[in-house]
mmCIF file of C-alpha atoms and ligand atoms in Angstrom:
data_model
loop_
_atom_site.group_PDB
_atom_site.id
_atom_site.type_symbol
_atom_site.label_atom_id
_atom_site.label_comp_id
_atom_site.label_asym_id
_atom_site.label_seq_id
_atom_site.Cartn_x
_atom_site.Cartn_y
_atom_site.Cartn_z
ATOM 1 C CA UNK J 128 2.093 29.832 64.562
ATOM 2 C CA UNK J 129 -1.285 28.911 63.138
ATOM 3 C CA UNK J 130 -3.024 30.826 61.025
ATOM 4 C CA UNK J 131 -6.471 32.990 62.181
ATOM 5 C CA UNK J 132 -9.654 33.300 59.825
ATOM 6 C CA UNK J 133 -12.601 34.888 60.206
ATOM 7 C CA UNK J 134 -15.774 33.691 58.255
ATOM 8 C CA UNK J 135 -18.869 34.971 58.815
ATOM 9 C CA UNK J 136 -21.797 32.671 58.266
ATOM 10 C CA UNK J 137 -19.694 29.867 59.205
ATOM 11 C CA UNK J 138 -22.884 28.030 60.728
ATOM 12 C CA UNK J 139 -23.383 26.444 58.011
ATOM 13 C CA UNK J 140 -23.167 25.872 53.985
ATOM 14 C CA UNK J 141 -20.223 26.550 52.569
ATOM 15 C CA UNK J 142 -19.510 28.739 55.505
ATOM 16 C CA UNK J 143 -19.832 25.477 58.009
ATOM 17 C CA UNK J 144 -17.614 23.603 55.638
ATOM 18 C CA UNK J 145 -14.362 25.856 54.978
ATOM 19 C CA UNK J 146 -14.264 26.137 58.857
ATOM 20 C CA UNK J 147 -14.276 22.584 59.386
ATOM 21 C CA UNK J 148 -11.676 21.953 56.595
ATOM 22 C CA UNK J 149 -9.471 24.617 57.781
ATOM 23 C CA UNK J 150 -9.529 23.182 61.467
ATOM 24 C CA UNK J 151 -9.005 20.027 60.347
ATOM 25 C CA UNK J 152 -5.549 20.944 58.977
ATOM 26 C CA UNK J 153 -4.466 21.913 62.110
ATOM 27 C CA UNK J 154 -2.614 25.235 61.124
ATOM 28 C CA UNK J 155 -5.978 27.496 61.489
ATOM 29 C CA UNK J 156 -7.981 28.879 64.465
ATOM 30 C CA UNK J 157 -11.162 29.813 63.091
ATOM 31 C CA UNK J 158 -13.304 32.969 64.423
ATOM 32 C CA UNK J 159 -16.721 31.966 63.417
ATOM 33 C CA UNK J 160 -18.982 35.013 62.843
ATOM 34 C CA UNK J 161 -22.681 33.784 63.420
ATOM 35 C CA UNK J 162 -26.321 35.399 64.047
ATOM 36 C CA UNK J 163 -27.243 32.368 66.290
ATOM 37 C CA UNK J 164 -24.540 31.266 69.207
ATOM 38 C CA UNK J 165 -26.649 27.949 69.875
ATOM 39 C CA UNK J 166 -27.074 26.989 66.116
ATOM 40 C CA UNK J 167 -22.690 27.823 65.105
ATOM 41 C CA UNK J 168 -22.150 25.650 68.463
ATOM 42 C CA UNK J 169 -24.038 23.015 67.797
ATOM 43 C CA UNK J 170 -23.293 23.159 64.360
ATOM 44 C CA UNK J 171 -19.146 22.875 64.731
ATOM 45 C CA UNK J 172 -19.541 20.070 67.353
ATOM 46 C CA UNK J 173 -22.048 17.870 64.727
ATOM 47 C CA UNK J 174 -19.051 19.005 62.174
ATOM 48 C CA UNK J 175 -16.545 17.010 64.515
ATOM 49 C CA UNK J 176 -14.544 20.356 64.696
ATOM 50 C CA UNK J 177 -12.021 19.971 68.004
ATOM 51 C CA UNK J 178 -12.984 22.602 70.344
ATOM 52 C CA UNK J 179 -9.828 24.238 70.432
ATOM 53 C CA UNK J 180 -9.536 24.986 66.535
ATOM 54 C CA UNK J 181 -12.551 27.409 66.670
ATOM 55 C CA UNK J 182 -14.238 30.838 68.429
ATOM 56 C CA UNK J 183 -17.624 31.540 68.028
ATOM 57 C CA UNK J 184 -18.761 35.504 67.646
ATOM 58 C CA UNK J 185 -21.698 36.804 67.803
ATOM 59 C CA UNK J 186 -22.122 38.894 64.248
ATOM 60 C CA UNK J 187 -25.603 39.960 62.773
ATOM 61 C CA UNK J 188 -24.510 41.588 59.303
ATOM 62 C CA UNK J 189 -28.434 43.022 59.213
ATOM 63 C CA UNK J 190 -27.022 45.246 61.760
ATOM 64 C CA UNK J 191 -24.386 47.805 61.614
ATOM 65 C CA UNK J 192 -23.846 48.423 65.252
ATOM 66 C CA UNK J 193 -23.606 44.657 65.422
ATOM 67 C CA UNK J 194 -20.912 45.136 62.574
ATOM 68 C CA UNK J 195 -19.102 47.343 64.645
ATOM 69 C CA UNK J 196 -19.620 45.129 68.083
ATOM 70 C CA UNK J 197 -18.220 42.077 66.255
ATOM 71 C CA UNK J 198 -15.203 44.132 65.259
ATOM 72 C CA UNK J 199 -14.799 45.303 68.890
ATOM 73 C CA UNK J 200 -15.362 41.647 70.368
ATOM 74 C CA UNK J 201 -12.866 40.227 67.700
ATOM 75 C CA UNK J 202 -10.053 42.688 68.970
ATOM 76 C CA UNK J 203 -10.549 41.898 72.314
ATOM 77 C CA UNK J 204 -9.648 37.963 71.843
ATOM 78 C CA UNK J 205 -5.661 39.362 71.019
ATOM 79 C CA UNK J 206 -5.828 37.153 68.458
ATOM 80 C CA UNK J 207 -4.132 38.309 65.086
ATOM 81 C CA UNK J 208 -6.302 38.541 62.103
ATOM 82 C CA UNK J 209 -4.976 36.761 59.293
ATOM 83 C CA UNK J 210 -7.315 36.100 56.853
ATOM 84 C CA UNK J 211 -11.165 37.224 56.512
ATOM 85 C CA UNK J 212 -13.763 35.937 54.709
ATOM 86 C CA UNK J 213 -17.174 37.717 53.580
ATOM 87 C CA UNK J 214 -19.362 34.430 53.117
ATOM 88 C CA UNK J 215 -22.754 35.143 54.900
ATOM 89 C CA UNK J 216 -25.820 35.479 52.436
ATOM 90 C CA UNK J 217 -29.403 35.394 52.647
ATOM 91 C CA UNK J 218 -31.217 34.654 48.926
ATOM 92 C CA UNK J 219 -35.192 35.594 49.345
ATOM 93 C CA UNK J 220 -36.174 34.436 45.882
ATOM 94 C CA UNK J 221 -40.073 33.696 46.736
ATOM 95 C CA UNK J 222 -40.628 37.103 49.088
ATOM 96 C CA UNK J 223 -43.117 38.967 47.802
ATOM 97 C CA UNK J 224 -42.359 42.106 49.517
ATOM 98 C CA UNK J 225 -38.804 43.319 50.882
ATOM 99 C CA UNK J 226 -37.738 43.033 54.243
ATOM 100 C CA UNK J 227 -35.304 45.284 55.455
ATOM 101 C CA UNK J 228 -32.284 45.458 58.052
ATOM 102 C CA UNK J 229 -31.914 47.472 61.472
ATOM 103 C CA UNK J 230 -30.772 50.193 59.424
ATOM 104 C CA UNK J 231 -33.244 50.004 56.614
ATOM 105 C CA UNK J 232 -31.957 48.655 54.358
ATOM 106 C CA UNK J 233 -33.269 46.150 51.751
ATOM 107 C CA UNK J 234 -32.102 42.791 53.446
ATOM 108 C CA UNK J 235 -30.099 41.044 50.510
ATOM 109 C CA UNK J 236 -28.031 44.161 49.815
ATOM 110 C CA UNK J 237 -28.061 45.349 53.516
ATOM 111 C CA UNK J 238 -26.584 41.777 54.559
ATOM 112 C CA UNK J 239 -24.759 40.266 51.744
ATOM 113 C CA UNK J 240 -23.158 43.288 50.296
ATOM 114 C CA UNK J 241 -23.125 46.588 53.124
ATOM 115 C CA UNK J 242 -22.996 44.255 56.016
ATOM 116 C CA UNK J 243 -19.701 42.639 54.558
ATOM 117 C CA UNK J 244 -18.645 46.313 53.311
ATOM 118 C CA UNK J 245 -18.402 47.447 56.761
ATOM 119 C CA UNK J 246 -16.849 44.935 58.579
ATOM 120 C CA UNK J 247 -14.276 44.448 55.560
ATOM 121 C CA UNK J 248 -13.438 48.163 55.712
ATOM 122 C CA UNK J 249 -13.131 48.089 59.570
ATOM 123 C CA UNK J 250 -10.980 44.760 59.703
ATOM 124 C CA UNK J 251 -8.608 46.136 56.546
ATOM 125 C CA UNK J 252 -6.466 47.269 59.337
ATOM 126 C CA UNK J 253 -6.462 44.402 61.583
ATOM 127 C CA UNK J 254 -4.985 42.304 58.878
ATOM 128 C CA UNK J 255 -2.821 45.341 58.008
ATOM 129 C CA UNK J 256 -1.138 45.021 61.493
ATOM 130 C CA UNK J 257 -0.945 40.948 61.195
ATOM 131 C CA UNK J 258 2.370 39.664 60.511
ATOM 132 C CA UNK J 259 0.985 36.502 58.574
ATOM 133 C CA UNK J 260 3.067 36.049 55.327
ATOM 134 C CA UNK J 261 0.140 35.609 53.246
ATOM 135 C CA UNK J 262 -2.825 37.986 54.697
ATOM 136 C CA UNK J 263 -6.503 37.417 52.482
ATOM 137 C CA UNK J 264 -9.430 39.096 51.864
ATOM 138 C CA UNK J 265 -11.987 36.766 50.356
ATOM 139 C CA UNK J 266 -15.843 37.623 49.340
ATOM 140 C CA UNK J 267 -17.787 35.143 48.273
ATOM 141 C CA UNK J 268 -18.659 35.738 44.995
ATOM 142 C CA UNK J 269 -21.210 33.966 42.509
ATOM 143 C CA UNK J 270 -22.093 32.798 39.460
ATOM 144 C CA UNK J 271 -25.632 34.334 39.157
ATOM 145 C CA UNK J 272 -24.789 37.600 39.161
ATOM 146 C CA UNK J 273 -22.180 37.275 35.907
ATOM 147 C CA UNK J 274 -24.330 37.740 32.795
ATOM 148 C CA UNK J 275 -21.829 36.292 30.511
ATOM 149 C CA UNK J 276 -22.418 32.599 31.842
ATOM 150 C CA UNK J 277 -25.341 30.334 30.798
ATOM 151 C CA UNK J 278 -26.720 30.428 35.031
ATOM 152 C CA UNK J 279 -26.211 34.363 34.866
ATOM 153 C CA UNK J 280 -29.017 34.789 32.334
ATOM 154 C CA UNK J 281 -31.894 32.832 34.099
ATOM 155 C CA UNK J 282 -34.053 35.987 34.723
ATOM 156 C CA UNK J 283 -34.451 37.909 36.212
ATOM 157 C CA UNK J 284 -30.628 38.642 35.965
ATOM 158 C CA UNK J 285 -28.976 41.687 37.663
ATOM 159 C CA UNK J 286 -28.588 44.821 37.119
ATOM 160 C CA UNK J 287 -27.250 47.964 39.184
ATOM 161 C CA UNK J 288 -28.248 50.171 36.610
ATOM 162 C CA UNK J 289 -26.718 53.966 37.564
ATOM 163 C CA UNK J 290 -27.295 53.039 41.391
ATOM 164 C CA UNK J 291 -30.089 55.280 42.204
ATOM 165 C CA UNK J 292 -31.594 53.233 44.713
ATOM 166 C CA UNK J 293 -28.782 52.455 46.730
ATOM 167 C CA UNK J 294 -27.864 56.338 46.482
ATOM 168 C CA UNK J 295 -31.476 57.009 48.035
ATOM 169 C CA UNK J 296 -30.774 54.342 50.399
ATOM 170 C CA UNK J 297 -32.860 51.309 49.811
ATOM 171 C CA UNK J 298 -35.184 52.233 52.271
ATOM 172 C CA UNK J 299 -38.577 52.183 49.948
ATOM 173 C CA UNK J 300 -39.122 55.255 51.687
ATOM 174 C CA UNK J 301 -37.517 58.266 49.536
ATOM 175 C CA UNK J 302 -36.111 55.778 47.286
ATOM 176 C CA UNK J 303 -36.394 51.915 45.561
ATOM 177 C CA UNK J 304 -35.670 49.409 47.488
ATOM 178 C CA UNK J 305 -33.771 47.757 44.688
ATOM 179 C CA UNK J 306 -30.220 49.240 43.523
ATOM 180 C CA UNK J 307 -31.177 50.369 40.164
ATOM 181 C CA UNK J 308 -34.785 51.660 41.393
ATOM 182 C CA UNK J 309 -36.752 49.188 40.185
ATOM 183 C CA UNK J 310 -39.563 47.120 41.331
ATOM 184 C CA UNK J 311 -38.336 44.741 44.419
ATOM 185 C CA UNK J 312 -37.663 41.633 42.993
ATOM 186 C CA UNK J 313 -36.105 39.118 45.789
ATOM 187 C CA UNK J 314 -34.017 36.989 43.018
ATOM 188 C CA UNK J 315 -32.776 40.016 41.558
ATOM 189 C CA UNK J 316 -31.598 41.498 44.737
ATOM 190 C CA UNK J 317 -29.738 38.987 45.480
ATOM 191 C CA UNK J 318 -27.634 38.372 42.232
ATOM 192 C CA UNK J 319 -27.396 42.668 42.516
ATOM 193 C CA UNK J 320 -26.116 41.827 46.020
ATOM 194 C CA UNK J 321 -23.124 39.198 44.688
ATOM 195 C CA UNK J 322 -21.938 41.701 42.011
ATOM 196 C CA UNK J 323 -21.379 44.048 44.643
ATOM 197 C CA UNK J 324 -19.476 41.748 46.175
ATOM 198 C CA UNK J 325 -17.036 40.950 43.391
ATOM 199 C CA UNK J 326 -17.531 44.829 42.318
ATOM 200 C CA UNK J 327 -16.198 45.307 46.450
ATOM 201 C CA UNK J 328 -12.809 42.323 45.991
ATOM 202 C CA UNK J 329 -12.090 44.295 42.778
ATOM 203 C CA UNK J 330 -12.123 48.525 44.091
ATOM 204 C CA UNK J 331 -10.138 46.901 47.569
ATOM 205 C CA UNK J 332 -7.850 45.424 45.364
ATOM 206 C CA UNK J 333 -6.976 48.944 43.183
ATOM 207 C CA UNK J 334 -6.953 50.789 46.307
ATOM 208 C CA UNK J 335 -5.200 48.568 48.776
ATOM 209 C CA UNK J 336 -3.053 45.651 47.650
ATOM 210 C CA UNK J 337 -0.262 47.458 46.914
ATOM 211 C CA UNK J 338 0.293 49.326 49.839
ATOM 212 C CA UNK J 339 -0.784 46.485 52.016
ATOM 213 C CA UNK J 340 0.169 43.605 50.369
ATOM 214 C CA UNK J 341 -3.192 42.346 51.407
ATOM 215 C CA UNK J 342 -4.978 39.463 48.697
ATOM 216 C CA UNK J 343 -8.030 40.261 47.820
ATOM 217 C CA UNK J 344 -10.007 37.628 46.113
ATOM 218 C CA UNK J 345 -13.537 36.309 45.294
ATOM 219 C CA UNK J 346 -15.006 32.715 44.203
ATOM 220 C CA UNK J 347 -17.850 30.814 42.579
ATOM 221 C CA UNK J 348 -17.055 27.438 44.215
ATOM 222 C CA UNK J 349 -19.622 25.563 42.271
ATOM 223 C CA UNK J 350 -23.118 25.046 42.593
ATOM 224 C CA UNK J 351 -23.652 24.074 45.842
ATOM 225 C CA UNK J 352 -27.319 23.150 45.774
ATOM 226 C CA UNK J 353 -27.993 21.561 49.205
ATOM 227 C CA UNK J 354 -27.174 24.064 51.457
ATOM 228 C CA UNK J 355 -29.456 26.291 53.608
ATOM 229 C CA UNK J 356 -29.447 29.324 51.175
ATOM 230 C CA UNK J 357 -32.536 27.653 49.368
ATOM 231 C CA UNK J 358 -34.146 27.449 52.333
ATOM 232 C CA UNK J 359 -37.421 29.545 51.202
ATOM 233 C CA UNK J 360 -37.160 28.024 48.153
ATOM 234 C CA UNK J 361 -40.495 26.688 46.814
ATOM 235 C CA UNK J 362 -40.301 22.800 48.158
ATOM 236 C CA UNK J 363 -40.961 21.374 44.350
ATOM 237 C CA UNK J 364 -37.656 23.489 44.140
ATOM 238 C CA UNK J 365 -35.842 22.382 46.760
ATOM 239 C CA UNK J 366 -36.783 18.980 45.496
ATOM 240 C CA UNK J 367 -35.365 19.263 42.162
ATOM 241 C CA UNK J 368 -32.880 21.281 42.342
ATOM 242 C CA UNK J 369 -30.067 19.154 43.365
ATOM 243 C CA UNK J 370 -30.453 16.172 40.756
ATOM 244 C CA UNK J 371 -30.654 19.121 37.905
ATOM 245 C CA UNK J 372 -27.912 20.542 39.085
ATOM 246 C CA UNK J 373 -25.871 16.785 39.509
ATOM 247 C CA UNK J 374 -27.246 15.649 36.607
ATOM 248 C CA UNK J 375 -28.203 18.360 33.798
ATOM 249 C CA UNK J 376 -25.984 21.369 34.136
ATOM 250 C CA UNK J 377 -23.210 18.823 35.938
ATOM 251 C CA UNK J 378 -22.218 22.584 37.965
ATOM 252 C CA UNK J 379 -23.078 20.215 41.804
ATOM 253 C CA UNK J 380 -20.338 20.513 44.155
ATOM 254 C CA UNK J 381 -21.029 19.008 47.710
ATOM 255 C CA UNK J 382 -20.384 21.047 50.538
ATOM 256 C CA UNK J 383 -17.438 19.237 51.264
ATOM 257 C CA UNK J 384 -15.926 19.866 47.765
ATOM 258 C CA UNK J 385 -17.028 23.724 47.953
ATOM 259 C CA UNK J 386 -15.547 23.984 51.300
ATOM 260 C CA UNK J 387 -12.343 22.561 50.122
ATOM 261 C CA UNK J 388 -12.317 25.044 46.956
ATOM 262 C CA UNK J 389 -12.776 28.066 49.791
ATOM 263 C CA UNK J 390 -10.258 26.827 52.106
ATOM 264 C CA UNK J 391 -7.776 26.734 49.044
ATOM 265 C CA UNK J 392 -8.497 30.470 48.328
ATOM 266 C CA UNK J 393 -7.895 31.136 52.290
ATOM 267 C CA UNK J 394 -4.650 29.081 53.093
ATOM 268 C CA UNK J 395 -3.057 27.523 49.646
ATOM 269 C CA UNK J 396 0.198 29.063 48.976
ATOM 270 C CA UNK J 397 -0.629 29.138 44.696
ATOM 271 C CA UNK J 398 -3.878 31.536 45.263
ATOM 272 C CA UNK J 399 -1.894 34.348 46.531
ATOM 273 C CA UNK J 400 -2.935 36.604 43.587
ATOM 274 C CA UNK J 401 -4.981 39.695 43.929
ATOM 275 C CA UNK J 402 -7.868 40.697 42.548
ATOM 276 C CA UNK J 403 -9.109 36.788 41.269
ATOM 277 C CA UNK J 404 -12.367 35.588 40.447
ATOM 278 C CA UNK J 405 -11.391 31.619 41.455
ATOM 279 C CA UNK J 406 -13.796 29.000 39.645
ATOM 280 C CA UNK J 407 -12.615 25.566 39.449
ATOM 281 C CA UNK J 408 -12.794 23.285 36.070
ATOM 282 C CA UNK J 409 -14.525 19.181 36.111
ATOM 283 C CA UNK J 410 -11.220 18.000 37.586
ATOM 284 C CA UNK J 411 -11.711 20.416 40.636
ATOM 285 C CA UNK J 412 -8.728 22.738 39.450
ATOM 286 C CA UNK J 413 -8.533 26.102 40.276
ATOM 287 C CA UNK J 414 -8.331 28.899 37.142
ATOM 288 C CA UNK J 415 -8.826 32.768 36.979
ATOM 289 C CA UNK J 416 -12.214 32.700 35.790
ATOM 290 C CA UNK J 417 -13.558 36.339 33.638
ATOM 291 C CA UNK J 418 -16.587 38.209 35.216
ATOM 292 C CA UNK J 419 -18.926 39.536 33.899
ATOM 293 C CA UNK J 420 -19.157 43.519 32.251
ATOM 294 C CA UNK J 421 -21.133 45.012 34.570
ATOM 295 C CA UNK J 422 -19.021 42.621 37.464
ATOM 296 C CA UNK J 423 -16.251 44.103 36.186
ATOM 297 C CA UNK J 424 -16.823 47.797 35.205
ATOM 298 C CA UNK J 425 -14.447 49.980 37.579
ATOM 299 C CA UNK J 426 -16.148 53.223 37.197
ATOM 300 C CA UNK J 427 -19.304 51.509 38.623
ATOM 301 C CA UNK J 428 -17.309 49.796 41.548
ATOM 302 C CA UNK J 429 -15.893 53.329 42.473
ATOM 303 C CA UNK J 430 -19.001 54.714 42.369
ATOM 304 C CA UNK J 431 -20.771 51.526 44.362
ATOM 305 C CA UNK J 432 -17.371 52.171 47.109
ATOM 306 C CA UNK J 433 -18.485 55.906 47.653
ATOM 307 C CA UNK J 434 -22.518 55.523 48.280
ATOM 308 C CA UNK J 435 -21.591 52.398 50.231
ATOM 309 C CA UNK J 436 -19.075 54.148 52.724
ATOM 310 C CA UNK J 437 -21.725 56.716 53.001
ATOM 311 C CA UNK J 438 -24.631 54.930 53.752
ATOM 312 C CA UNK J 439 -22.427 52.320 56.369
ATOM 313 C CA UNK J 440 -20.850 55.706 57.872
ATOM 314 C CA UNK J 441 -17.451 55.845 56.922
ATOM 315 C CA UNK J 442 -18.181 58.861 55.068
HETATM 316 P P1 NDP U 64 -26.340 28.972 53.764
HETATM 317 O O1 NDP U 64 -27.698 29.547 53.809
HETATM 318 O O2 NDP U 64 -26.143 27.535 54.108
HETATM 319 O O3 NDP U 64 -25.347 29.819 54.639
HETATM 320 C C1 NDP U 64 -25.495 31.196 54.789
HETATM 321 C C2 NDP U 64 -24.924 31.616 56.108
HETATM 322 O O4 NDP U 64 -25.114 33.025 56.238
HETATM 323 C C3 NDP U 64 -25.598 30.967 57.301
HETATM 324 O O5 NDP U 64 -24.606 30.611 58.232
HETATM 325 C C4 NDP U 64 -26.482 32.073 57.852
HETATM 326 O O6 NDP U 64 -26.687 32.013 59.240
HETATM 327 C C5 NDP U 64 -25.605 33.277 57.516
HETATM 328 N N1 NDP U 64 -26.349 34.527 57.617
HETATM 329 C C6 NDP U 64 -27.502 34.876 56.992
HETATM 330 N N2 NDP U 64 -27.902 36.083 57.400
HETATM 331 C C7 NDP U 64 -26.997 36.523 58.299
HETATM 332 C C8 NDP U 64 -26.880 37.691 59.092
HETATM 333 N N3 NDP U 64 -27.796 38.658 59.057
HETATM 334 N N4 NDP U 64 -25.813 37.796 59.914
HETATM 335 C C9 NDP U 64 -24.892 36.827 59.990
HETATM 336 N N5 NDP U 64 -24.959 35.698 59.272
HETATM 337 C C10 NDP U 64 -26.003 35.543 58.442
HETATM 338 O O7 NDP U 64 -25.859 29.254 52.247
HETATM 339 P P2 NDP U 64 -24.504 28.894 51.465
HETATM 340 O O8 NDP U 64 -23.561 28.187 52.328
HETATM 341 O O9 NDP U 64 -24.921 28.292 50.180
HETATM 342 O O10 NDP U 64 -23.970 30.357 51.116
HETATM 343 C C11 NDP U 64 -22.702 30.806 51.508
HETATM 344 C C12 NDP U 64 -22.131 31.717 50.426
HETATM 345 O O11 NDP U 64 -21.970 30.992 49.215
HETATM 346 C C13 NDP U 64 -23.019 32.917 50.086
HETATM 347 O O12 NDP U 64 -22.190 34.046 49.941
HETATM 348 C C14 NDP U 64 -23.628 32.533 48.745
HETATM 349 O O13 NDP U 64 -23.941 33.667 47.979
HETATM 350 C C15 NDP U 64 -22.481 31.763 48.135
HETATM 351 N N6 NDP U 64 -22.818 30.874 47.040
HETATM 352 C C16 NDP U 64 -23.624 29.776 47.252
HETATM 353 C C17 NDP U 64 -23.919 28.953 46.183
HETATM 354 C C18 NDP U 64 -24.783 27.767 46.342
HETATM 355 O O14 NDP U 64 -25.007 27.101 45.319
HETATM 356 N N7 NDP U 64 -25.258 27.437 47.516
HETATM 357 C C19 NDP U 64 -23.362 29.207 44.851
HETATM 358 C C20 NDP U 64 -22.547 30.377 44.777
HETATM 359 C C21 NDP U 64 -22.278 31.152 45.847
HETATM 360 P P3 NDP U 64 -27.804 31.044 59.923
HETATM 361 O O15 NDP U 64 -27.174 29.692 59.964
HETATM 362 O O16 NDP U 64 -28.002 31.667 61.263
HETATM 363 O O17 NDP U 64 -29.014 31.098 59.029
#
């Protein structure tokens, strides 16, 4: 039978892309989880993506009831779920003050990283019960939030200090609406946001793989600079941005490539290891790439795991 992924944010970007080159194999049916029906429709048909390789969802990670919906909504197309990937992000690097989610939370954490927490943690047991040989958990992982690379140590780099401001709840009410209670900082947040995520592939891996058999990876596919996620951006940014990136640091991946390097982590039969970082090398081959300390410290992810499950409601 084909195979059934879920990727969230798959309206466009790398999201967009890995959805169109899994269809295009013809062994996938992608579930789509998007914010806006219209723009995912319209969006898969400019893609050339048949119509029967796809489902669109309505998901709105800046909402945990819509979370929970999604999950519901998902179960009720009796479709197995095979593989799931946490790609969705928002990046506000100009904002100068925080917006927040439906639950109050700080948007880049509350949608990148406790968005993605929840629905992970609900669907863990959907792909449990799927009888796919090779069942994945991917989060979309990045570069700029690993301090021991050259792109990790732009400032302002991140930081989750002893997690006091998540603990408070991110709320800029009783507590900071960054993670380690500092100042907001919309860059910052968002590089916070991606070491949660690869902090998150890391704590499901200790607790689940074994007795699951579940993958659980993350990725830096490459610097893809054209993609929406630079969308408020300063437009002398936005400008340059691409050629520096093609040119001076040489990291440019088109979306096509990127998508390609995701679609690998979801479906190719080599990547079946748990608990991977993936980055790929100049010749577009895939290696186990080292995260950073902080990316990697387990006493933090533990500790990131309990606040999270309590402020999401699992606890
Ligand atoms: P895009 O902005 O193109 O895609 C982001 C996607 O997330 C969009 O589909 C967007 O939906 C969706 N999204 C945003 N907020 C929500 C929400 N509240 N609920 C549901 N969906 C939401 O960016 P990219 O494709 O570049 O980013 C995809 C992933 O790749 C992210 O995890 C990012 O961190 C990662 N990444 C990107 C790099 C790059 O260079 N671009 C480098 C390293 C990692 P909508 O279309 O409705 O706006």
């Amino acid at each position: 039978r084909k195979g059934t992924a879920i990727i969230t944010g798959a309206s466009s970007g790398l999201g967009l892309a890995t959805a169109k080159a899994l269809a295009e194999t013809g062994k996938w049916h992608v579930i789509m989880g998007c914010r806006d029906f219209l723009k995912a429709s319209r969006a898969a048909k400019a893609a050339g993506m048949d119509k029967d390789s796809y489902t669109i969802v309505h998901l709105d990670l800046a909402s945990l009831d819509s979370v929970r919906q999604f999950v519901k909504n998902v179960r009720q197309l009796e479709m197995p779920v095979d593989v799931v990937v946490c790609n969705a992000a928002v990046y506000q690097p100009t904002a100068k003050e925080p917006s927040f989610t439906a639950d109050g939370f700080e948007m880049s954490v509350g949608v990148n990283h406790l968005g993605h927490f929840l629905l992970a943690r609900e669907l863990l047991s959907d792909l449990q019960s799927s009888d796919y040989p090779s069942k994945r958990l991917i989060i979309v992982g990045s570069i700029t939030g690993n301090t021991n690379t050259l792109a990790g140590n732009v400032p302002p780099k991140a930081n989750l200090g002893d997690l006091r401001g998540l603990a408070g709840g991110l709320n800029g009410v009783g507590s900071s609406v960054m993670i380690d209670g500092g100042e907001f900082d919309g860059a910052k947040a968002y590089k916070d946001s991606k070491v949660c995520n690869m902090l998150t592939m890391q704590e499901f891996h200790r607790r689940y793989h074994e007795d699951t058999g579940v993958t659980f990876a993350s990725l830096y596919p490459g610097c893809i600079a054209t993609t929406g996620l630079f969308r408020e951006h300063i437009p002398l940014f936005r400008l340059l941005f691409p050629p520096f990136q093609k040119y001076i640091t040489k990291g440019y991946v088109s979306e096509e490539e990127a998508g390609k390097r995701l679609a690998q982590v979801v479906s190719d039969p080599s990547l079946t290891k748990s608990g991977v970082y993936w980055s790929w090398n100049k010749n577009s081959a895939s290696f186990e790439n080292q995260l950073s300390e902080e990316a990697s410290d387990a006493d933090k992810a533990k500790k990131l795991w309990e606040i999270s499950e309590k402020l999401v409601g699992l606890a």
